[in-house]
Structures are given as structure tokens and as C-alpha cells.
Rosetta silent file (secondary structure, phi, psi, omega in degrees, C-alpha in Angstrom):
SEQUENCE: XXXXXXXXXXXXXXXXXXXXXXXXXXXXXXXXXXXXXXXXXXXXXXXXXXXXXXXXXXXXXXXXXXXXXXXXXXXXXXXXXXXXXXXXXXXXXXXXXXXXXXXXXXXXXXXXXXXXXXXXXXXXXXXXXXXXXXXXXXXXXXXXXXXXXXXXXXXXXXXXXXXXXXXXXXXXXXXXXXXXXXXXXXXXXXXXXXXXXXXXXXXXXXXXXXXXXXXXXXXXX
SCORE:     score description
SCORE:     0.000 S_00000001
   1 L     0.000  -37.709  168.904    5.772   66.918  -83.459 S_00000001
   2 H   -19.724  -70.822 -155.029    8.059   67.226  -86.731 S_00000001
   3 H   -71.226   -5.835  175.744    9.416   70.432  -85.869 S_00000001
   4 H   -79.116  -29.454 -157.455   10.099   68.948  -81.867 S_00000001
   5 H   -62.186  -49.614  157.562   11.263   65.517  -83.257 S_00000001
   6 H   -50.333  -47.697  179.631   13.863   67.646  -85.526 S_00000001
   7 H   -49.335  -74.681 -157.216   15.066   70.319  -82.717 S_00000001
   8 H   -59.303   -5.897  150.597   16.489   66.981  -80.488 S_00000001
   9 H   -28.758  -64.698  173.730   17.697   65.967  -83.961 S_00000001
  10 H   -69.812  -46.072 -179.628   19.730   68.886  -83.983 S_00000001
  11 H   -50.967  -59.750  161.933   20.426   68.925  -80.735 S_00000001
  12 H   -68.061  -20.819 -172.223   22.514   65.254  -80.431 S_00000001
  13 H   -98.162  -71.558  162.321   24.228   66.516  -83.776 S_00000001
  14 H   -20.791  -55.057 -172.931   25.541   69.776  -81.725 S_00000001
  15 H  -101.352    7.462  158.849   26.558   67.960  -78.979 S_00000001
  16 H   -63.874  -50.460  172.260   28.125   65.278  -80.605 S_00000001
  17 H   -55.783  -68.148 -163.248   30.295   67.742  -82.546 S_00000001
  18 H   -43.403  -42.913  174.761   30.972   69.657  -79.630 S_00000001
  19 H   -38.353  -68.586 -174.901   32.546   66.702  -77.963 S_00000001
  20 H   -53.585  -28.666 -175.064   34.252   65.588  -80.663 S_00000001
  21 H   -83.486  -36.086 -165.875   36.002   69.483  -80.836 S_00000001
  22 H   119.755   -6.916 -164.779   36.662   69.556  -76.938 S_00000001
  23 L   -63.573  139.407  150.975   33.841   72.309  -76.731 S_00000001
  24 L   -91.874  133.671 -133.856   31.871   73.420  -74.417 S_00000001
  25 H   -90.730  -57.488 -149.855   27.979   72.817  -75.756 S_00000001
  26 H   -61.721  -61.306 -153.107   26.939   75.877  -73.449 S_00000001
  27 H   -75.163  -19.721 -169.986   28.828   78.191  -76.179 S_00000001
  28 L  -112.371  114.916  163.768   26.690   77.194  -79.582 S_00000001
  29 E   -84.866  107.641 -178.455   23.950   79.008  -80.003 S_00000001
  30 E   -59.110  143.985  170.249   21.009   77.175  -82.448 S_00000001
  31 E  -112.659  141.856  169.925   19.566   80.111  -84.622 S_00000001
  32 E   -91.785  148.278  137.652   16.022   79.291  -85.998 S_00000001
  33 L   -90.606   95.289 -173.095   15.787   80.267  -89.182 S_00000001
  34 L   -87.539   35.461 -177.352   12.203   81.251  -90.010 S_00000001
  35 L   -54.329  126.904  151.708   12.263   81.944  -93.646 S_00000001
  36 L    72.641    7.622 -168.929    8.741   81.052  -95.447 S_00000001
  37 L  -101.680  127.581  161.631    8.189   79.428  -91.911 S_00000001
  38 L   -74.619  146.916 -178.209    4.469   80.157  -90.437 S_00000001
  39 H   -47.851  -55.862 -176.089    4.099   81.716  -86.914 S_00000001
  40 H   -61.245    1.688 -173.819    2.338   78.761  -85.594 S_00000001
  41 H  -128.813   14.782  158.540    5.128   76.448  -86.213 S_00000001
  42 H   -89.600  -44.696 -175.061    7.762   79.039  -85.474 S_00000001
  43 H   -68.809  -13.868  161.746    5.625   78.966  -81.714 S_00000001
  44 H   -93.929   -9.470  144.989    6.802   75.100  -81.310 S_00000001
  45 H   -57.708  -28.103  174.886   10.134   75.870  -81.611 S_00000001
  46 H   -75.140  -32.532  171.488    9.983   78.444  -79.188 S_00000001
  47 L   -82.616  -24.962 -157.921    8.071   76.407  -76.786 S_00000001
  48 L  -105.051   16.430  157.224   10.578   73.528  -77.401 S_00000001
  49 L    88.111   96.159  175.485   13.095   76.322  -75.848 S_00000001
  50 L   170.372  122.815 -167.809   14.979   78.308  -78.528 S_00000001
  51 L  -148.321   48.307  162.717   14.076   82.128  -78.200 S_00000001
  52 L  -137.718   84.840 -174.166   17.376   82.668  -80.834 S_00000001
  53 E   -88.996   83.419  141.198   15.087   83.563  -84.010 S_00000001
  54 L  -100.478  134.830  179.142   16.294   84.411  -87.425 S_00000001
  55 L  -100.752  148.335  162.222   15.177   86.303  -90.533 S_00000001
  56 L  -102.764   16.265 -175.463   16.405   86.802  -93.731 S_00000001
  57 L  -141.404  114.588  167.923   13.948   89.270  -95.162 S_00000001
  58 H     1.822  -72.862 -144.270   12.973   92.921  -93.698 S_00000001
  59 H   -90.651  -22.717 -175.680    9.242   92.561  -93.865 S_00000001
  60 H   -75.200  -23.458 -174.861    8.857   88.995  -92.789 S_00000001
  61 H   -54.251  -61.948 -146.916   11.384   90.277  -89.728 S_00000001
  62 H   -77.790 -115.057   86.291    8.967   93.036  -88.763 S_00000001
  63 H   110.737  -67.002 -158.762    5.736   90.649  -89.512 S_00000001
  64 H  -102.777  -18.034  167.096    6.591   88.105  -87.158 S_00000001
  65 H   -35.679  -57.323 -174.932    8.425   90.327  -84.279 S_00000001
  66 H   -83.247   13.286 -157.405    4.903   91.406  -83.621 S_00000001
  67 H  -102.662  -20.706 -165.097    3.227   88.214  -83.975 S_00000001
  68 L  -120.616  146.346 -166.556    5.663   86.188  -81.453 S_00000001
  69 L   -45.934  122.550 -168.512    6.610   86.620  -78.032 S_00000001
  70 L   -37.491  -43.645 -148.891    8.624   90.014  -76.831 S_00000001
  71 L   -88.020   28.821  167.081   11.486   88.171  -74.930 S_00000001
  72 L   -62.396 -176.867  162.838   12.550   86.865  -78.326 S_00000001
  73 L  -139.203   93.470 -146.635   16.400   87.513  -79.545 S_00000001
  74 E   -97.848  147.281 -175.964   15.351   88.061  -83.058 S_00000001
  75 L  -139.413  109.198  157.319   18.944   87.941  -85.612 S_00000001
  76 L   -50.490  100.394 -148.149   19.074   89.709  -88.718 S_00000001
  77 L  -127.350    4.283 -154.074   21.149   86.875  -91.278 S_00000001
  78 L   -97.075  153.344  178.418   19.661   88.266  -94.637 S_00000001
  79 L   -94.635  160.588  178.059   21.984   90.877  -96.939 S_00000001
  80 L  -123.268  154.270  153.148   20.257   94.442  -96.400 S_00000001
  81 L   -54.068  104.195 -148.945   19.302   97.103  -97.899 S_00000001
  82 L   -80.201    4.826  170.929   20.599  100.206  -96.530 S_00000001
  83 L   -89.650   10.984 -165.380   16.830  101.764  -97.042 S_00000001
  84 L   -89.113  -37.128 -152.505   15.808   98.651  -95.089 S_00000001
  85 H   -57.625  -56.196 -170.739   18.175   99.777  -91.593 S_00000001
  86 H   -49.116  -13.226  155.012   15.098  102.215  -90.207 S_00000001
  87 H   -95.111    1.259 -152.313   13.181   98.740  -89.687 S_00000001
  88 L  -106.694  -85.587  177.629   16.051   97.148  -88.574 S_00000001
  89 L   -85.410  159.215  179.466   18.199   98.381  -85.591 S_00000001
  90 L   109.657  -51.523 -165.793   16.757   99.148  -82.846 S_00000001
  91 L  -111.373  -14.081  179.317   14.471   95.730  -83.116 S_00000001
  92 L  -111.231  175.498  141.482   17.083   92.604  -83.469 S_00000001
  93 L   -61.864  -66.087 -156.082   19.742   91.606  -81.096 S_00000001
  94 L  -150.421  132.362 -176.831   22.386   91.296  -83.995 S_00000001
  95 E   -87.996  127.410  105.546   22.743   91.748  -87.992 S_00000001
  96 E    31.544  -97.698 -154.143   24.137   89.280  -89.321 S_00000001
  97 E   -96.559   32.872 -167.920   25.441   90.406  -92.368 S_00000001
  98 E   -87.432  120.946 -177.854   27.433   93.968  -92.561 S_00000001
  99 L  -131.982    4.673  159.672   29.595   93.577  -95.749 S_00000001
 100 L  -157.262  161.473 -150.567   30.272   97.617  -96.670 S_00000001
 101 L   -56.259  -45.717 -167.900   31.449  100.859  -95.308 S_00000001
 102 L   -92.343  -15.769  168.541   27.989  102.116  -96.549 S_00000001
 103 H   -66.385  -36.793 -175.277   25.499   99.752  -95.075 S_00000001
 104 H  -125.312   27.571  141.818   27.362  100.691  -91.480 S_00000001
 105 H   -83.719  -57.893  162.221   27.310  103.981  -92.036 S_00000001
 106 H   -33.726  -74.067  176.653   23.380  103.470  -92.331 S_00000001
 107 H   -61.136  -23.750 -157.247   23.057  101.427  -89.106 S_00000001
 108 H  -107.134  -50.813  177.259   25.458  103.851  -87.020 S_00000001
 109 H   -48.269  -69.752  168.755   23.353  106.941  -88.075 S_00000001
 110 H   -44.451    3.787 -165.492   20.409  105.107  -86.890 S_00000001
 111 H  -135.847  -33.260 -173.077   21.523  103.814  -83.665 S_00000001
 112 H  -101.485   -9.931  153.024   22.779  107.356  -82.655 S_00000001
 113 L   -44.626  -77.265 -178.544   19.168  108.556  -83.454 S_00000001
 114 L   -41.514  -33.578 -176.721   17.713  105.787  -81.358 S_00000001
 115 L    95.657   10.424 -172.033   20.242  106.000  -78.735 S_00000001
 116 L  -117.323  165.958  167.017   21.323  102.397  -79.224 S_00000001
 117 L  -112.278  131.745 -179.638   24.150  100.168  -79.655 S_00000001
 118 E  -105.701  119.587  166.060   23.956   98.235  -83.133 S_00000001
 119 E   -75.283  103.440 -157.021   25.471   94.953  -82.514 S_00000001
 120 E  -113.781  140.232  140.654   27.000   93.890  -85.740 S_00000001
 121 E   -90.171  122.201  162.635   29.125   90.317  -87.578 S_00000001
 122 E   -49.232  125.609 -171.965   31.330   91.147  -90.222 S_00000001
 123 E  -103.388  143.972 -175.317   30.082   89.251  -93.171 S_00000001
 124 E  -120.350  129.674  173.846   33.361   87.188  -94.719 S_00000001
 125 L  -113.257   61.032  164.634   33.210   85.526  -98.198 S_00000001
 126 L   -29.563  -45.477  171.818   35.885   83.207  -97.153 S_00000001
 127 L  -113.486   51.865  177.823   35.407   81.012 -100.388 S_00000001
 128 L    22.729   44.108  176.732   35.784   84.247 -102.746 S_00000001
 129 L   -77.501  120.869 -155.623   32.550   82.778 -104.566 S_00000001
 130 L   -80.635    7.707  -63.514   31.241   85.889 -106.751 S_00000001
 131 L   173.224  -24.947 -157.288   27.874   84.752 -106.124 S_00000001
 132 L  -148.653  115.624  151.183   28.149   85.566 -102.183 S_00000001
 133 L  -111.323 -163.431 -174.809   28.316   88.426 -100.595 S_00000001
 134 L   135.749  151.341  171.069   30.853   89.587  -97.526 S_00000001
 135 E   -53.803  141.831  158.991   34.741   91.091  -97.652 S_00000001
 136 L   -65.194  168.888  151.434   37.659   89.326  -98.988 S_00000001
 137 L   -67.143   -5.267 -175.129   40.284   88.440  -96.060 S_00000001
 138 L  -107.181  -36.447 -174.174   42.230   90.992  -97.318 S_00000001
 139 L   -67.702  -24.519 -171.894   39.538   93.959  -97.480 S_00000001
 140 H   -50.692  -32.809 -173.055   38.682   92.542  -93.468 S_00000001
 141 H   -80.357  -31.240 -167.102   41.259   94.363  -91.703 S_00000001
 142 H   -73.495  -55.265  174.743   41.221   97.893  -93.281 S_00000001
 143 H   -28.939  -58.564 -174.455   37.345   97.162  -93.149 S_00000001
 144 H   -78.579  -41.954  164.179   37.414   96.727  -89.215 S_00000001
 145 H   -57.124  -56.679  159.947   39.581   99.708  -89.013 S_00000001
 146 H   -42.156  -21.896 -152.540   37.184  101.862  -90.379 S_00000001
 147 H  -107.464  -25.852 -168.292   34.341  100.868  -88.740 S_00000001
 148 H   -54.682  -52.875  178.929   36.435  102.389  -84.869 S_00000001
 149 L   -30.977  -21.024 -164.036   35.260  105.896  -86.785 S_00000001
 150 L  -129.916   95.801 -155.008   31.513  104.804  -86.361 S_00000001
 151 L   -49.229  -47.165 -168.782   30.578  105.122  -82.340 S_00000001
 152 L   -95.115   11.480 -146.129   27.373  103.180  -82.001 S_00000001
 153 E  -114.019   98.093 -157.792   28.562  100.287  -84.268 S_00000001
 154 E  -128.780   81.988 -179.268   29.723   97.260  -81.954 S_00000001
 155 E   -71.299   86.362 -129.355   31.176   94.478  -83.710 S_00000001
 156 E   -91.560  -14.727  177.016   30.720   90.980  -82.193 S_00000001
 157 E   163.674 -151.127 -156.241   32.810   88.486  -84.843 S_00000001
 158 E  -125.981  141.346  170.096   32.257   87.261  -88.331 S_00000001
 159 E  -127.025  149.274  144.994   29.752   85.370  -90.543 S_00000001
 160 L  -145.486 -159.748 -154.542   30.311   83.609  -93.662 S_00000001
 161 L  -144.408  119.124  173.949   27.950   81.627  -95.721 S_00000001
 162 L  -113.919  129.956  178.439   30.401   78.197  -97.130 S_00000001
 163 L   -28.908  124.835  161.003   29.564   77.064 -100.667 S_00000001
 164 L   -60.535  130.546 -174.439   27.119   74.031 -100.857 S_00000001
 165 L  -100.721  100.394  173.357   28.914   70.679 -100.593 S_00000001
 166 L   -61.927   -7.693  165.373   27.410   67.134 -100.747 S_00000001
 167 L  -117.822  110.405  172.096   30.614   66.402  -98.343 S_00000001
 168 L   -81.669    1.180 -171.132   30.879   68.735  -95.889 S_00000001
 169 H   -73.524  -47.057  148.684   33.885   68.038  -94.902 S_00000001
 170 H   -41.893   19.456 -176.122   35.020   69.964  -98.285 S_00000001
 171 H  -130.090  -17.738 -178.565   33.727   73.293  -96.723 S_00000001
 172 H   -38.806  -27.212 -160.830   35.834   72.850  -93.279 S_00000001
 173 H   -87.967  -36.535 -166.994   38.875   75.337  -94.902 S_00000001
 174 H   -96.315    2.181  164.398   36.361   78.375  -95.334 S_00000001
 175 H   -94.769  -31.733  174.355   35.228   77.842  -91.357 S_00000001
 176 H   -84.251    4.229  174.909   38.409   77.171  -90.435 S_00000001
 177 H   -89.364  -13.747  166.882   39.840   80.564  -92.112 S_00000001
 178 H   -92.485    6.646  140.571   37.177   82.617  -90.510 S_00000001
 179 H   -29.652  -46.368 -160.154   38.256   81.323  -87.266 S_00000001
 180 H   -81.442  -46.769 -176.515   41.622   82.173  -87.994 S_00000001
 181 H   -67.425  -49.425 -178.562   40.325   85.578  -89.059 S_00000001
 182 H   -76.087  -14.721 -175.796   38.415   86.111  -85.693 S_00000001
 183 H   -86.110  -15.350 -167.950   41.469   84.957  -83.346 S_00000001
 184 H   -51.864  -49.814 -156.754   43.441   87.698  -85.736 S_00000001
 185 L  -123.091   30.562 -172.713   41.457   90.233  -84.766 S_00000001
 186 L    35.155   36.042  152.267   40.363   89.740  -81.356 S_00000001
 187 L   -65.494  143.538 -164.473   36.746   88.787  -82.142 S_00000001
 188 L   -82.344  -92.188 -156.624   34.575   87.076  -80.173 S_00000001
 189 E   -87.801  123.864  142.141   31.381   85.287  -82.189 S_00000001
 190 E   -57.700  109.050  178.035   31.463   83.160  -85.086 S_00000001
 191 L   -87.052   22.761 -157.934   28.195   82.794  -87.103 S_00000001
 192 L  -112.096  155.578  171.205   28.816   79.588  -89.815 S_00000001
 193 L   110.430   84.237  178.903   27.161   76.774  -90.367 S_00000001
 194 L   -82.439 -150.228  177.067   23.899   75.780  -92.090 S_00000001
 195 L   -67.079  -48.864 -132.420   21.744   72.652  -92.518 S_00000001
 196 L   -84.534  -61.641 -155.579   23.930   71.287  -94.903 S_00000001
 197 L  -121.542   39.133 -173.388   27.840   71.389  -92.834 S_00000001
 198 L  -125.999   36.691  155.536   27.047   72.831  -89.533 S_00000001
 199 L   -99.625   12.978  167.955   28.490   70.222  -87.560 S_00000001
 200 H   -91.400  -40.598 -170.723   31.799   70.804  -89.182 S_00000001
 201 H   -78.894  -19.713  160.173   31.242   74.523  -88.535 S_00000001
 202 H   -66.760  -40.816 -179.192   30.888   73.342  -84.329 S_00000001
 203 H   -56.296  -20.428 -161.154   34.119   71.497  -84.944 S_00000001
 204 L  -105.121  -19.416  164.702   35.669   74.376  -86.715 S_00000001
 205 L   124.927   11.732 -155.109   34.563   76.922  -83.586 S_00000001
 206 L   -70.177  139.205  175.907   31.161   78.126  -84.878 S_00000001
 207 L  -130.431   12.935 -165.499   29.329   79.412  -81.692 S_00000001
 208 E  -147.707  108.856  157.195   26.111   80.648  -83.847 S_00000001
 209 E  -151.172  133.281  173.665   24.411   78.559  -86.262 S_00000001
 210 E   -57.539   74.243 -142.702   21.961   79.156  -88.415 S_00000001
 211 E   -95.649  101.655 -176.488   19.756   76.359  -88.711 S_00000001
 212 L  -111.353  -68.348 -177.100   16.262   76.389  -91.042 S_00000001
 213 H   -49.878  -42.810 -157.596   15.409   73.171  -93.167 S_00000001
 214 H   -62.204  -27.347  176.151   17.524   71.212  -90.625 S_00000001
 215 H   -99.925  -29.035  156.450   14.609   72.251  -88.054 S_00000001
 216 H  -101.164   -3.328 -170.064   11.622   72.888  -89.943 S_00000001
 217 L    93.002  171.592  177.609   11.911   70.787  -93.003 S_00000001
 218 L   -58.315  179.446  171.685   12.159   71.953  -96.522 S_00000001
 219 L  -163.352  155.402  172.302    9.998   75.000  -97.463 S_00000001
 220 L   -59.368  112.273  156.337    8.756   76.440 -100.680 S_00000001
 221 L  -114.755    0.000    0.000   10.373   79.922 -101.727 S_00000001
């Protein structure tokens, strides 16, 4: 019952924001996060209607794909390894995290093996923390240029990751610059927005967030 009593938790916190922005609630997708989370308690979220799954680590990705239900939309949010991609595309709806030239080089070879389109977010490190990775705002445009060169590579928005705050309302400036950054550049999907801020990140336009403690409770790593 935790993890249900948390989802509607989450849920009134979504659509409260959304209100408060003017939003339509139909646009923000909850992300699970299932880090360190076991498959049976990953299966009451799923039952409790969320089939928008994410991992941040390769082997737990692959691990619980086969353990949990096909019609899943499993989201890569983790940074990868470009020896990692060969488990990778092919098996999520969408990574997350592409933050160099050589990582989506990786994924575009591998997707024209497969015969697929790799659905990608630009990862942005909007509060130039060294600590984080993702592109500068400045490296983003040349960055996006580059990427028209690589056929199967189909870039759906932006991610960032915003510094922990005990007020989130001090992290609103790095969601509202990748906003800024995705209307720039004719991007679609926003990823931001964690346990911690990520009803500032619905206020700020977020349409993907990436929700793990806030839904399962703390966890060990």
C-alpha cells in the first residue's frame, strides 16, 4: 500500500502544479524510477497504472525488462557507456541522457544495424556544476547540428539533472533555461524534475519526470 498511497501522493502534487502553470495534466508524463527497487514492488506501480519505467544502470535495465510486463515503455535516464549501447537501443523507448558526439555515434551505428529509430534527449548541464554531466548552452547548438549527420538518431528535447536544493524554488532558473533552450530549438520533450523540485519543474514546462524516492521511498545504494 506504501508504494499506491505515494503514486496518488504524486499524483495531487502534478496536478496541482499543472494548474497552477495553466497546463494541461494529460502532457506530464510520471517516470518510475526503479533504481535498487525490487520487481515485486516495481509490479504495484505498474498495476497502480504507470507503464513509464526508468533505469539508471545497464544491467538492472536488462534484468528487469525481462522480469516485467512487455507493453512496458522502459526510459534509459542513467549516463552510458558507449560499450553499454548494444544492450541498450533497440530495448527502451528513449535514452535519457546523450551528452557527446561519441556516445551518438554509438547508438546511430546500432540502430542502423537493428533497423531502428533511437529516440534520444539531449542531456543539458544547465547549472554548469562540474560534478554533472550534459552540454553547456553554448556547446547545445553546434551539438544538435551535428547530430542531422547521424540518420537513425531522433532527438525528442532535453534533460537536465538541477543541483539539490532544500528550496526548490532556488533550482526554477536551470528548468526554466532548458525550456528556453527547447523553444530555441524547436524541441518538443522536456525531461526535469526529481523527488526533490519536480513540481517546480511542471511549473517550469517539464512534461517527463523522473520520479524514484518520491514513489518508492528511500532505498539503499
Amino acid at each position: 500500500m506504501e508504494v499506491w498511497d505515494n503514486l496518488q501522493q504524486v499524483r495531487e502534487k502534478v496536478r496541482l502544479a499543472a494548474a497552477r502553470a495553466g497546463r494541461d495534466l494529460k502532457q506530464i508524463k510520471i517516470i518510475a524510477v526503479t533504481k535498487k527497487v525490487e520487481v515485486p514492488r516495481i509490479r504495484e506501480v505498474v498495476q497502480g497504472g504507470v507503464i513509464d519505467l526508468g533505469e539508471n544502470r545497464v544491467q538492472e535495465l536488462n534484468d528487469k525488462i525481462t522480469a516485467l510486463p512487455a507493453d512496458i515503455h522502459w526510459h534509459m535516464i542513467g549516463h552510458l557507456q558507449t560499450n553499454k549501447i548494444k544492450y541498450v537501443v533497440g530495448r527502451v523507448d528513449l535514452i535519457h541522457s546523450l551528452d557527446r558526439f561519441s556516445l551518438a555515434e554509438e547508438i546511430n551505428r546500432r540502430a542502423v544495424k537493428l533497423g531502428v529509430a533511437a529516440r534520444v534527449l539531449v542531456q543539458v548541464n544547465t547549472s554548469g556544476e562540474k560534478t554533472k554531466y550534459g552540454l553547456s548552452s553554448v556547446e547545445l547548438p553546434d551539438f544538435l547540428t551535428a547530430l542531422r549527420d547521424l540518420p537513425q538518431i531522433s532527438v525528442q528535447g532535453l534533460m537536465t539533472i538541477a543541483p539539490y536544493a532544500p528550496n526548490p524554488e532556488e533550482v526554477r532558473p536551470y528548468f526554466r533555461e532548458l525550456r528556453l533552450l527547447a523553444d530555441r530549438h524547436g524541441l518538443e520533450h522536456l525531461s526535469m524534475g526529481m523527488t526533490n523540485d519536480f513540481e517546480v519543474a511542471v511549473e517550469e514546462g517539464a512534461d517527463m519526470l523522473r520520479l524514484g524516492t518520491a514513489i518508492f521511498g528511500s532505498r539503499v545504494y
